[in-house]
Amino acid sequence: AIWMTQSPSLLSASTGDRVTISCRMSQGITNYLAWYQQKPGKAPELLIYGASTLQSGVPSRFSGSGSGTDFTLTISCLQSEDFATYYCQQYSTFPHTFGQGTKVEIK
Amino acid sequence: EVQLVESGGGLVQPGRSLRLSCAASGFTFVDYAMHWVRQAPGKGLEWVSGISWNSGNIGYADSVKGRFFISRDNAKNSLYLQMNSLRAEDTAFYYCAKGRLTGTTFFDHWGQGTLVTVSP
């Protein structure tokens, strides 16, 4: 199985900040990586797939980068609705795996 | 509009079985892989199982392999998860998720989840 290390687990930030979340794989997955946002009591929502392709309807302040083993999610200018938990997910092989999650909270 | 509606969750004793269902609508079900993802209360997401469009490619998390079995009925636009020998650590919200692709894939739509509680 492919192991994933997502960091940080908790990120305190203010509205307007630029934030980055990292996801590292135990082996290369080319660009088979997705990012999701989850708010309390809700199902996750797809933000980015193919490491850098923005899902339709997702604001352009979200971006993804990386390939192989190291990936990054960036929110360029944090808005109030962005305070949530973010997960990376690899879909290169079964079993698919998720990162441990990063909670973005208000500083 | 894509809709995924899970059902079948509830309270079950350890060692017993439960079958989850997911009713899909708003898209051509047979064209896409489908998956189950779970989330224990207050914890992160855990991929459970996935099935390709024609059931030819199936995968399971190590934590459920040999106990859980995924299936689909394309004629009924439905996805299933048969859960046997349930354990306390299987307690979670179980989400049905639609794949964007036909095999290994990310998930572009999710249901609202059904809660499974395993307790004496």
CSV table of N, CA and C in Angstrom, one decimal, chain A residues 18-57:
chain,number,residue,atom,x,y,z
A,18,ARG,N,-2.1,33.5,2.9
A,18,ARG,CA,-1.8,32.5,1.9
A,18,ARG,C,-1.4,31.3,2.7
A,19,VAL,N,-2.0,30.1,2.4
A,19,VAL,CA,-1.7,28.9,3.2
A,19,VAL,C,-1.3,27.8,2.2
A,20,THR,N,-0.5,26.9,2.7
A,20,THR,CA,-0.1,25.7,1.9
A,20,THR,C,-0.2,24.5,2.8
A,21,ILE,N,-0.6,23.4,2.2
A,21,ILE,CA,-0.7,22.1,2.8
A,21,ILE,C,0.1,21.1,2.0
A,22,SER,N,0.8,20.3,2.6
A,22,SER,CA,1.7,19.3,1.9
A,22,SER,C,1.2,17.9,2.1
A,23,CYS,N,1.5,17.1,1.0
A,23,CYS,CA,1.1,15.7,1.0
A,23,CYS,C,2.3,15.0,0.4
A,24,ARG,N,2.9,14.0,1.1
A,24,ARG,CA,4.0,13.3,0.6
A,24,ARG,C,3.7,11.8,0.6
A,25,MET,N,4.1,11.2,-0.6
A,25,MET,CA,3.8,9.7,-0.8
A,25,MET,C,5.0,8.9,-0.5
A,26,SER,N,4.7,7.6,-0.1
A,26,SER,CA,5.8,6.7,0.1
A,26,SER,C,6.4,6.2,-1.2
A,27,GLN,N,5.7,6.4,-2.3
A,27,GLN,CA,6.2,6.0,-3.6
A,27,GLN,C,5.6,6.9,-4.6
A,28,GLY,N,6.2,7.0,-5.8
A,28,GLY,CA,5.7,7.9,-6.8
A,28,GLY,C,4.3,7.5,-7.4
A,29,ILE,N,3.5,8.5,-7.6
A,29,ILE,CA,2.1,8.3,-8.1
A,29,ILE,C,1.8,9.1,-9.4
A,30,THR,N,2.9,9.6,-10.0
A,30,THR,CA,2.8,10.6,-11.1
A,30,THR,C,1.9,11.7,-10.6
A,31,ASN,N,0.7,11.9,-11.2
A,31,ASN,CA,-0.1,13.0,-10.8
A,31,ASN,C,-1.5,12.5,-10.3
A,32,TYR,N,-1.6,11.3,-9.9
A,32,TYR,CA,-2.9,10.7,-9.5
A,32,TYR,C,-3.2,11.1,-8.0
A,33,LEU,N,-3.4,12.4,-7.8
A,33,LEU,CA,-3.7,13.0,-6.5
A,33,LEU,C,-4.9,13.9,-6.6
A,34,ALA,N,-5.7,13.8,-5.6
A,34,ALA,CA,-6.9,14.7,-5.5
A,34,ALA,C,-6.9,15.4,-4.1
A,35,TRP,N,-7.5,16.5,-4.0
A,35,TRP,CA,-7.7,17.3,-2.8
A,35,TRP,C,-9.2,17.5,-2.5
A,36,TYR,N,-9.6,17.4,-1.3
A,36,TYR,CA,-11.0,17.6,-0.9
A,36,TYR,C,-11.1,18.5,0.3
A,37,GLN,N,-12.2,19.2,0.4
A,37,GLN,CA,-12.5,20.1,1.5
A,37,GLN,C,-13.7,19.5,2.2
A,38,GLN,N,-13.7,19.4,3.6
A,38,GLN,CA,-14.8,18.9,4.3
A,38,GLN,C,-15.2,19.9,5.4
A,39,LYS,N,-16.4,20.3,5.5
A,39,LYS,CA,-16.9,21.1,6.6
A,39,LYS,C,-17.7,20.2,7.6
A,40,PRO,N,-17.8,20.7,8.9
A,40,PRO,CA,-18.4,19.8,9.9
A,40,PRO,C,-19.8,19.4,9.5
A,41,GLY,N,-20.1,18.1,9.7
A,41,GLY,CA,-21.4,17.6,9.4
A,41,GLY,C,-21.7,17.4,8.0
A,42,LYS,N,-20.8,17.7,7.1
A,42,LYS,CA,-21.0,17.6,5.6
A,42,LYS,C,-20.1,16.5,5.0
A,43,ALA,N,-20.5,16.0,3.8
A,43,ALA,CA,-19.7,15.2,3.0
A,43,ALA,C,-18.5,16.0,2.4
A,44,PRO,N,-17.4,15.3,2.2
A,44,PRO,CA,-16.3,16.0,1.5
A,44,PRO,C,-16.7,16.5,0.1
A,45,GLU,N,-16.0,17.5,-0.4
A,45,GLU,CA,-16.2,18.1,-1.7
A,45,GLU,C,-14.9,18.1,-2.5
A,46,LEU,N,-14.9,17.7,-3.7
A,46,LEU,CA,-13.7,17.7,-4.5
A,46,LEU,C,-13.3,19.1,-4.9
A,47,LEU,N,-12.0,19.4,-4.7
A,47,LEU,CA,-11.4,20.6,-5.0
A,47,LEU,C,-10.5,20.5,-6.3
A,48,ILE,N,-9.6,19.6,-6.3
A,48,ILE,CA,-8.6,19.4,-7.3
A,48,ILE,C,-8.3,18.0,-7.6
A,49,TYR,N,-8.1,17.6,-8.9
A,49,TYR,CA,-7.7,16.3,-9.2
A,49,TYR,C,-6.6,16.4,-10.2
A,50,GLY,N,-5.9,15.2,-10.5
A,50,GLY,CA,-4.8,15.3,-11.4
A,50,GLY,C,-3.7,16.2,-10.9
A,51,ALA,N,-3.6,16.3,-9.5
A,51,ALA,CA,-2.7,17.1,-8.8
A,51,ALA,C,-2.9,18.6,-9.0
A,52,SER,N,-3.4,19.1,-10.1
A,52,SER,CA,-3.4,20.5,-10.4
A,52,SER,C,-4.6,21.0,-11.1
A,53,THR,N,-5.6,20.1,-11.5
A,53,THR,CA,-6.8,20.5,-12.2
A,53,THR,C,-7.9,20.9,-11.3
A,54,LEU,N,-8.4,22.1,-11.4
A,54,LEU,CA,-9.4,22.6,-10.5
A,54,LEU,C,-10.8,22.1,-10.9
A,55,GLN,N,-11.5,21.5,-10.0
A,55,GLN,CA,-12.8,21.0,-10.2
A,55,GLN,C,-13.7,22.2,-10.6
A,56,SER,N,-14.6,22.0,-11.5
A,56,SER,CA,-15.6,23.0,-11.9
A,56,SER,C,-16.3,23.6,-10.8
A,57,GLY,N,-16.3,25.0,-10.7
A,57,GLY,CA,-17.0,25.7,-9.7
A,57,GLY,C,-16.2,26.0,-8.5
